[in-house]
CSV table of C-alpha atoms in Angstrom, one decimal:
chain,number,residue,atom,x,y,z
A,145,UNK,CA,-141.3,-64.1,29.2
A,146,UNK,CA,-139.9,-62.4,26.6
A,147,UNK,CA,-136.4,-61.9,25.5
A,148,UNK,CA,-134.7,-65.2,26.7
A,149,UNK,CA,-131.5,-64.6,28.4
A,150,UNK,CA,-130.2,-68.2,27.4
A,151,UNK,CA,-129.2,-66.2,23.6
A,152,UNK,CA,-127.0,-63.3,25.4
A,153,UNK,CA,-125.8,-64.5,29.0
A,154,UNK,CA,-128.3,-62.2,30.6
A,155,UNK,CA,-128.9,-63.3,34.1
A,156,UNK,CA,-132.8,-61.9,34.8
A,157,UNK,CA,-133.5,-61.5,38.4
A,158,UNK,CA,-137.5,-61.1,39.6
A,159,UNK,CA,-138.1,-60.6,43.4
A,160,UNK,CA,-141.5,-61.0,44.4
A,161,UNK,CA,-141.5,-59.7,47.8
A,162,UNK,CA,-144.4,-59.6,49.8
A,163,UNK,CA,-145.3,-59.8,53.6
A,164,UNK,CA,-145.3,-63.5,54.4
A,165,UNK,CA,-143.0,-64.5,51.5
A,166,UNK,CA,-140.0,-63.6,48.8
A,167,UNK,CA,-140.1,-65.4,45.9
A,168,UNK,CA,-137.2,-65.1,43.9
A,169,UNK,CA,-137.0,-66.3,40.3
A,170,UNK,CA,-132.9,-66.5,38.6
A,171,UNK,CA,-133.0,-67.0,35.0
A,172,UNK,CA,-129.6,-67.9,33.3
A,173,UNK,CA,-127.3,-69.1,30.8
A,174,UNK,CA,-128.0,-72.5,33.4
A,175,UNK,CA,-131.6,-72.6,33.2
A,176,UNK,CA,-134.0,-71.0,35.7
A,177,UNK,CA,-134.1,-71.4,39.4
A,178,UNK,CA,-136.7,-70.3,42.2
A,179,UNK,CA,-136.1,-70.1,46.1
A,180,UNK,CA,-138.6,-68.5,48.6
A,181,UNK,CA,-137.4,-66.6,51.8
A,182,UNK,CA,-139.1,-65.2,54.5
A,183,UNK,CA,-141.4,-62.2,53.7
A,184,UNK,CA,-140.7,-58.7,54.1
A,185,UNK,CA,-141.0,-57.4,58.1
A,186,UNK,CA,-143.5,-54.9,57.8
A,187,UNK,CA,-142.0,-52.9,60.6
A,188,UNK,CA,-138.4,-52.3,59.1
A,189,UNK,CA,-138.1,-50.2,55.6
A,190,UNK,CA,-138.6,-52.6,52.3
A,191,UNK,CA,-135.6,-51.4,50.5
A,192,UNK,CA,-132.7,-52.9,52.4
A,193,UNK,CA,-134.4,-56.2,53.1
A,194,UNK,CA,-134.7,-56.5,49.1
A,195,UNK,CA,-131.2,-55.4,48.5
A,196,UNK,CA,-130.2,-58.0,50.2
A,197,UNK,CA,-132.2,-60.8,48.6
A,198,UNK,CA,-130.5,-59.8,45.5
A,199,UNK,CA,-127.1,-60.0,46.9
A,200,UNK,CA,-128.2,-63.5,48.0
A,201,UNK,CA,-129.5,-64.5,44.8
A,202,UNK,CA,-126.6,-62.5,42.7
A,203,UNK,CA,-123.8,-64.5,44.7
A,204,UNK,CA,-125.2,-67.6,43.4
A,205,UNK,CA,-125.4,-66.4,39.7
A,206,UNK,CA,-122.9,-68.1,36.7
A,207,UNK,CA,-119.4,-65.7,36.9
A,208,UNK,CA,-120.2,-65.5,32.7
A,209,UNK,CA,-122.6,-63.3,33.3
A,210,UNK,CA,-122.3,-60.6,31.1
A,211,UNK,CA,-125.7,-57.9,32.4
A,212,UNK,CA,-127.8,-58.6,35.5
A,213,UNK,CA,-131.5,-57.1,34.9
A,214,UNK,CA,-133.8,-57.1,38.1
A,215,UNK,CA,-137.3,-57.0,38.4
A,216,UNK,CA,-138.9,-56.4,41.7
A,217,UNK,CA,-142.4,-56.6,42.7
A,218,UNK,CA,-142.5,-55.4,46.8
A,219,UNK,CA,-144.9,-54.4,49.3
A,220,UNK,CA,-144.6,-51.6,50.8
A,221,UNK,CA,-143.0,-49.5,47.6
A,222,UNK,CA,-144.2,-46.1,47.8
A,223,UNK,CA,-143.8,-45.4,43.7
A,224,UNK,CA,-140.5,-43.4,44.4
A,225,UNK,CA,-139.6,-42.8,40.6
A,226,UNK,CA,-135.8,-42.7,41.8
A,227,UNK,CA,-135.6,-46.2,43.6
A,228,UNK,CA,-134.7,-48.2,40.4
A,229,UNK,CA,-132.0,-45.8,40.2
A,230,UNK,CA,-131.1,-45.7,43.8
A,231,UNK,CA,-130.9,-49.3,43.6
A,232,UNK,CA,-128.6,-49.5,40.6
A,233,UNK,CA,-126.0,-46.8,42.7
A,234,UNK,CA,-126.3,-49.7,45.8
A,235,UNK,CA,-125.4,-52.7,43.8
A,236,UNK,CA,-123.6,-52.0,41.0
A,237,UNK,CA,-123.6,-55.4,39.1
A,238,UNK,CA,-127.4,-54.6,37.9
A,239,UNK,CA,-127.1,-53.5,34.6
A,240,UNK,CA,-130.6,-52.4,34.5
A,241,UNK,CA,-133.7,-52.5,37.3
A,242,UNK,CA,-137.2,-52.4,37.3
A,243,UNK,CA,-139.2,-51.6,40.6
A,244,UNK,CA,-143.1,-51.6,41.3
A,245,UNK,CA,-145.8,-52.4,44.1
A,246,UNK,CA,-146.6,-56.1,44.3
A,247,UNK,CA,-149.9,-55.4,43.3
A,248,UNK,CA,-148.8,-53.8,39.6
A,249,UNK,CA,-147.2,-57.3,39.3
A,250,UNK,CA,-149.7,-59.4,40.7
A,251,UNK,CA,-151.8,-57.6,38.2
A,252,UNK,CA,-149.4,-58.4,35.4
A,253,UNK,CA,-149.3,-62.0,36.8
A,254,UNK,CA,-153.2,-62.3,36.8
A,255,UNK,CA,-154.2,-60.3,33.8
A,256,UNK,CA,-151.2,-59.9,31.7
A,257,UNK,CA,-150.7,-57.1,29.4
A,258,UNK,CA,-154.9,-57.1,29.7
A,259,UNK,CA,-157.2,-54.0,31.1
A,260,UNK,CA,-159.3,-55.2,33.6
A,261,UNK,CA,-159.1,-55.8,37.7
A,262,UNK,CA,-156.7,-57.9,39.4
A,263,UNK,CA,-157.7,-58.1,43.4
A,264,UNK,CA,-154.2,-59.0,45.1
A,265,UNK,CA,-154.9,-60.6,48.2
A,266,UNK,CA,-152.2,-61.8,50.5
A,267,UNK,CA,-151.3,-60.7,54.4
A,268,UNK,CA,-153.0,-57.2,53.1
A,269,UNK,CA,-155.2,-56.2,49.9
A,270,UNK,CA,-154.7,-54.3,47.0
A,271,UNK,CA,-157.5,-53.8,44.2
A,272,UNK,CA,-155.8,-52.6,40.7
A,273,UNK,CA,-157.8,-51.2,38.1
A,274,UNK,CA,-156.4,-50.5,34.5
A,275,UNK,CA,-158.9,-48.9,31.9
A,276,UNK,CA,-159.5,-46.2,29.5
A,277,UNK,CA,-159.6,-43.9,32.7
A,278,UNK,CA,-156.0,-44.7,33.6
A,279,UNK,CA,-155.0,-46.7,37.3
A,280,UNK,CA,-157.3,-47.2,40.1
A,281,UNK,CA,-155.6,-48.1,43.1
A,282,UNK,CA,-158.4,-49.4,45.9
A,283,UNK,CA,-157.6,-50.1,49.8
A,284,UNK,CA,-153.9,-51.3,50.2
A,285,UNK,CA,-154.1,-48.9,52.9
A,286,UNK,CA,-152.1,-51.8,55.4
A,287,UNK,CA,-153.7,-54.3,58.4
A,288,UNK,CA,-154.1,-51.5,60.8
A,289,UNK,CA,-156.7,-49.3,58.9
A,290,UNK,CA,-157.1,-51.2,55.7
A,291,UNK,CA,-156.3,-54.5,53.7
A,292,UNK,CA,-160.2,-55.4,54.4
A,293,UNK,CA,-160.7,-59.3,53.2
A,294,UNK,CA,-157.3,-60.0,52.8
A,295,UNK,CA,-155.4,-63.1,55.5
A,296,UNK,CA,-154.4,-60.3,58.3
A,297,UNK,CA,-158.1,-59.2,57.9
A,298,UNK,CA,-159.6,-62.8,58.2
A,299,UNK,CA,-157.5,-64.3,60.3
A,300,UNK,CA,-157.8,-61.5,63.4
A,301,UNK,CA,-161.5,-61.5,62.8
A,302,UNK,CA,-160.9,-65.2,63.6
A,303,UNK,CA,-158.9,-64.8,66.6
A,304,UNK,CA,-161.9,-61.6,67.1
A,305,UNK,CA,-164.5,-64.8,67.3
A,306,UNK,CA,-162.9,-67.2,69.3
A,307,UNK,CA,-162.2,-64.6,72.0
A,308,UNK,CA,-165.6,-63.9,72.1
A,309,UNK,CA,-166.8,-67.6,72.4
A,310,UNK,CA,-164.3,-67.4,75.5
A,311,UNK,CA,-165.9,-64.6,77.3
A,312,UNK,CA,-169.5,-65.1,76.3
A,313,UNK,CA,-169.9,-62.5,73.8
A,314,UNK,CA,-170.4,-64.5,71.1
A,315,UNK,CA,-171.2,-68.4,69.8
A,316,UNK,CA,-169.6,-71.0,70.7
A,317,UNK,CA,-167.2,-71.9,67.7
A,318,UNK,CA,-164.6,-74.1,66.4
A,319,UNK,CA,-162.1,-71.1,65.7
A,320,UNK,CA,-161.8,-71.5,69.9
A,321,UNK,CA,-160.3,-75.4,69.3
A,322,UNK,CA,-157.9,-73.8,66.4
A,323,UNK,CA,-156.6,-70.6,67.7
A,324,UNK,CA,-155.5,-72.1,71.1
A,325,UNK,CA,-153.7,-74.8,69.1
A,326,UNK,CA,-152.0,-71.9,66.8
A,327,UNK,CA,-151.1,-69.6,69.4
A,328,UNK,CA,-151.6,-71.5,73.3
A,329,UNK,CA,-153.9,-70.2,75.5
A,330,UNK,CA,-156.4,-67.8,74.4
A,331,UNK,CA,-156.1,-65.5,77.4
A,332,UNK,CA,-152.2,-64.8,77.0
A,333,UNK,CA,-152.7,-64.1,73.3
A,334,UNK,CA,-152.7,-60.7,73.1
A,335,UNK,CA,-149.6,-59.8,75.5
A,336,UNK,CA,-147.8,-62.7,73.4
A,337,UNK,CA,-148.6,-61.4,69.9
A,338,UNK,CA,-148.2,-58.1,70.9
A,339,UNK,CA,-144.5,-58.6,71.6
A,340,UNK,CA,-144.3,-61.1,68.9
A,341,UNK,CA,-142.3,-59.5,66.2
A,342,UNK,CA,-143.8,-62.1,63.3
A,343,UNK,CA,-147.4,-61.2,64.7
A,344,UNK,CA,-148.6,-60.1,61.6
A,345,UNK,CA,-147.5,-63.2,59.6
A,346,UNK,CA,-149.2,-65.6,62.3
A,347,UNK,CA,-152.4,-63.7,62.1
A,348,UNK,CA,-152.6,-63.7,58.4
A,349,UNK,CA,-151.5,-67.5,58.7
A,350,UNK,CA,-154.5,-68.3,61.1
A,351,UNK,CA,-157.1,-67.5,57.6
A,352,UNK,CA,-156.1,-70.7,56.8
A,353,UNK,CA,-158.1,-72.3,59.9
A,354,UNK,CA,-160.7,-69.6,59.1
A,355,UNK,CA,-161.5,-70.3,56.0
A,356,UNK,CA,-161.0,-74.1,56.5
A,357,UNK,CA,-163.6,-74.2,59.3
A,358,UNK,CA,-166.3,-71.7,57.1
A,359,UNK,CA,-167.1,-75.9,55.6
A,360,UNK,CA,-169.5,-76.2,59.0
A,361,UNK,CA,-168.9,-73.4,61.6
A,362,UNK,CA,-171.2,-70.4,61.1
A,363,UNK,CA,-168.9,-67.9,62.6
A,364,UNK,CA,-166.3,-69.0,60.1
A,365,UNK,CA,-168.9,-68.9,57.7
A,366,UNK,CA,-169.7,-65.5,58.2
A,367,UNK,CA,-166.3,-64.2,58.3
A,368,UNK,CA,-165.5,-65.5,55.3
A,369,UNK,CA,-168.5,-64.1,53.4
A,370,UNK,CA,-168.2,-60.5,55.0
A,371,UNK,CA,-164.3,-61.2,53.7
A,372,UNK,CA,-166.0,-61.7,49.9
A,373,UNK,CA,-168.4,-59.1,50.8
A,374,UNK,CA,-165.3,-56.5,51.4
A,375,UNK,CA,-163.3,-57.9,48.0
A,376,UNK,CA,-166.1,-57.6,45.9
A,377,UNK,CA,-167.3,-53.7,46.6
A,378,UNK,CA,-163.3,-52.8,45.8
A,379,UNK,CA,-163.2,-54.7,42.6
A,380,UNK,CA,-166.8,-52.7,42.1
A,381,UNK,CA,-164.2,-49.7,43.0
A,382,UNK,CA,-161.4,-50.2,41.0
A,383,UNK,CA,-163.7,-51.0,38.1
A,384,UNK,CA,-165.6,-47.6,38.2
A,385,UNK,CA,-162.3,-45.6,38.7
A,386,UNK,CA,-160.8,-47.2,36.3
A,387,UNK,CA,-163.5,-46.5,34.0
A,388,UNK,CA,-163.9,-49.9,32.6
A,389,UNK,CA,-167.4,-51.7,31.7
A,390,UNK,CA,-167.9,-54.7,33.1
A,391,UNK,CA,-168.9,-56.6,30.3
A,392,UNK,CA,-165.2,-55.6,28.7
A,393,UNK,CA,-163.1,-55.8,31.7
A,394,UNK,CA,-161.3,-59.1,33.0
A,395,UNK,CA,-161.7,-59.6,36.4
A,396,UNK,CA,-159.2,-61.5,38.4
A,397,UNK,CA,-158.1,-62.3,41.9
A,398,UNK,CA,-154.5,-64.3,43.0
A,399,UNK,CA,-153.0,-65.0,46.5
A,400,UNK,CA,-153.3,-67.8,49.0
A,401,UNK,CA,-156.3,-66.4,50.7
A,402,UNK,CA,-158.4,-66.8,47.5
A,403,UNK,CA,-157.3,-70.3,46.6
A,404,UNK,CA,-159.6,-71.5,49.2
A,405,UNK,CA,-162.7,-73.5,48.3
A,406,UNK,CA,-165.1,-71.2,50.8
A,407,UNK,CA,-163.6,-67.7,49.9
A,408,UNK,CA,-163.7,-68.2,46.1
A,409,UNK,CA,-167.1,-69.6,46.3
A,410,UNK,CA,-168.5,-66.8,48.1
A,411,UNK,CA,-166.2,-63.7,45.8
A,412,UNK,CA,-167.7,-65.3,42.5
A,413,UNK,CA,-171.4,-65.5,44.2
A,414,UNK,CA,-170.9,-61.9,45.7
A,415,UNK,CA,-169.5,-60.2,42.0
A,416,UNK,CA,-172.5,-62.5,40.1
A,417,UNK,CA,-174.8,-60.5,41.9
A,418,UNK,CA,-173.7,-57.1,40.3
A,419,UNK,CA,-172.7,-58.6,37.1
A,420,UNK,CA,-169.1,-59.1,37.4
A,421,UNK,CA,-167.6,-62.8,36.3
A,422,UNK,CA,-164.5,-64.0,37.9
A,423,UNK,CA,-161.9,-65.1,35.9
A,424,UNK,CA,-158.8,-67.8,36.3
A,425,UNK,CA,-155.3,-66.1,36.9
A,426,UNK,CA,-153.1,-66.1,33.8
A,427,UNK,CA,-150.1,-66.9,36.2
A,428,UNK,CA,-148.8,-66.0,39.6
A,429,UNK,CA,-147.4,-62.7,41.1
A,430,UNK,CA,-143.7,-64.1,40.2
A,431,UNK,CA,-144.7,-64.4,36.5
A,432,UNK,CA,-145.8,-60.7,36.9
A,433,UNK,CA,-142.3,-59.9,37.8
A,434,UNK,CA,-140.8,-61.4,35.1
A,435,UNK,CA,-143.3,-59.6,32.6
A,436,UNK,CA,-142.2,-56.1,33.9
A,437,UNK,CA,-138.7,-56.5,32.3
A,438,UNK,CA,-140.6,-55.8,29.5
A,439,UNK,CA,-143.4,-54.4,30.0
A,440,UNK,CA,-144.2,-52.2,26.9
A,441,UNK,CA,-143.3,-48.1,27.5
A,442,UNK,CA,-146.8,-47.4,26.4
A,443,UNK,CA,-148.5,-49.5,28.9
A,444,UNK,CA,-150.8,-47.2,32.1
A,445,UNK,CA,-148.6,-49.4,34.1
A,446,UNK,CA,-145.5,-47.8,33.6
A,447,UNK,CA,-146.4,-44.4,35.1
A,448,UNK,CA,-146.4,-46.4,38.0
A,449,UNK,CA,-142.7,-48.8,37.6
A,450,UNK,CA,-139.5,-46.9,38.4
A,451,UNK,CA,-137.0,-47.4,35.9
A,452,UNK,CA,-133.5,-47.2,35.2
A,453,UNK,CA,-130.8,-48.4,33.1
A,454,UNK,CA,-127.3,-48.2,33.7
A,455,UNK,CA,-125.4,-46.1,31.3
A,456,UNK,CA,-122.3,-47.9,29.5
A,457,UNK,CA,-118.9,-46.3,30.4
């Protein structure tokens, strides 16, 4: 991270604030400290709830602070050029802010400053393209019409199987075993979740038995490679969009959901096969944060960061 706010007594603030978890990384005349919170409710607006994780964070911060500079990263931001602004008129100890969709800073976590394709795959998916063709945005479009691969996707296809294995429609499957033991009996399931207002985060959180059972149950198995399957034509997307050769362009993919052994396997098989090479993350989505504070003014990124700075009186 450049521009080290040890030298001036500039506390930086980066809020990585996605669906199942806000990370939230305080650098200061102190040192640097991290926390992570519950994610952002999917069924409230994201602006207040990150509002008042800064608060939280900001009431903690050294009283020598001289400037606060935030950084957010959030799903659910909907490019509105005037919410860095907005947000400087709500709290006004931010002395300058910088706002963007987590997956412009899960791409800046992934790739850096790089062009390429960073696939950010959490609760839901986004596939971001940067190339001599400008931004390529692929799916992102949320878990009830989109988001295909990502841990909502995979995990409901997993509670999808077991139900089946309970009524005869499908194979029998070890997903049956797991999903009773996350969510109790199988048959009350869908009333429960239904009313459950955290149903999205314990969907997303059953991918973990999904892809942990894909080791020797087929059904698992083949959920996991339709999941790769689904990734790896919207990296094919965002690279075409973009308009960025794939010999030239680095390829990268962060999130939970992709740190397991079966899905990473199958998304480096599946992009092989048309010529595509995976590559290792630079960093995670919080160090994508803290790179848009300075993310150069020249970068295809910014048409897409809202920006403001306060004005001295």
């Amino acid at each position: 991270m450049r521009g080290d706010p040890h030298a001036d007594g500039t506390t930086r603030l980066s809020v990585d604030a996605g669906q199942s978890s806000i990370r939230v990384r305080r650098s200061d005349p102190h040192g640097t400290h991290t926390s992570v919170l519950p994610g952002i409710r999917a069924d409230r607006p994201a602006t207040p709830q990150v509002v008042g994780v800064i608060r939280d964070a900001l009431a903690s911060a050294p009283p020598t602070t001289r400037t606060v500079s935030v950084a957010v990263g959030a799903s659910g931001f909907d490019e509105d050029p005037a919410a860095a602004a907005d947000l400087l008129l709500v709290e006004p100890t931010l002395t300058s802010a910088r706002i963007a969709h987590d997956s412009v800073t899960g791409y800046l976590g992934a790739n850096a400053e790089q062009h390429g394709v960073v696939a950010a795959v959490g609760t839901g998916v986004v596939i971001l393209g940067c190339g001599t063709a400008g931004l390529a945005r692929v799916d992102g479009w949320g878990y009830l019409l989109g988001d295909a691969g990502g841990a909502y996707w995979i995990g409901r296809a997993g509670l999808d199987a077991a139900l089946r294995a309970v009524d005869g429609r499908g194979p029998a499957t070890s997903l049956t075993a797991s999903a009773t033991a996350a969510f109790g009996p199988l048959p009350l399931v869908p009333l429960a979740l239904q009313a459950d207002p955290r149903r999205v985060e314990r969907v997303a959180a059953f991918a973990r038995s999904v892809t942990a059972a894909a080791e020797h149950d087929e059904s698992a198995a083949d959920i996991v490679m339709t999941a790769a399957r689904e990734l790896a034509g919207s990296i094919a997307a965002a690279l075409r969009m973009s308009g960025m050769p794939k010999t030239q362009a680095r390829v990268s993919a962060n999130g939970k959901v992709v740190e397991a052994d079966a899905l990473r396997r199958a998304l480096t098989t599946e992009l092989r096969e048309v010529g595509v090479e995976l590559q290792p993350p630079l960093g995670e989505p919080i160090d994508g944060v803290d790179r848009l504070h300075d993310l150069p003014s020249s970068h295809p990124l910014q048409r897409v960061v809202s920006t403001a700075d306060r004005v001295p009186v």
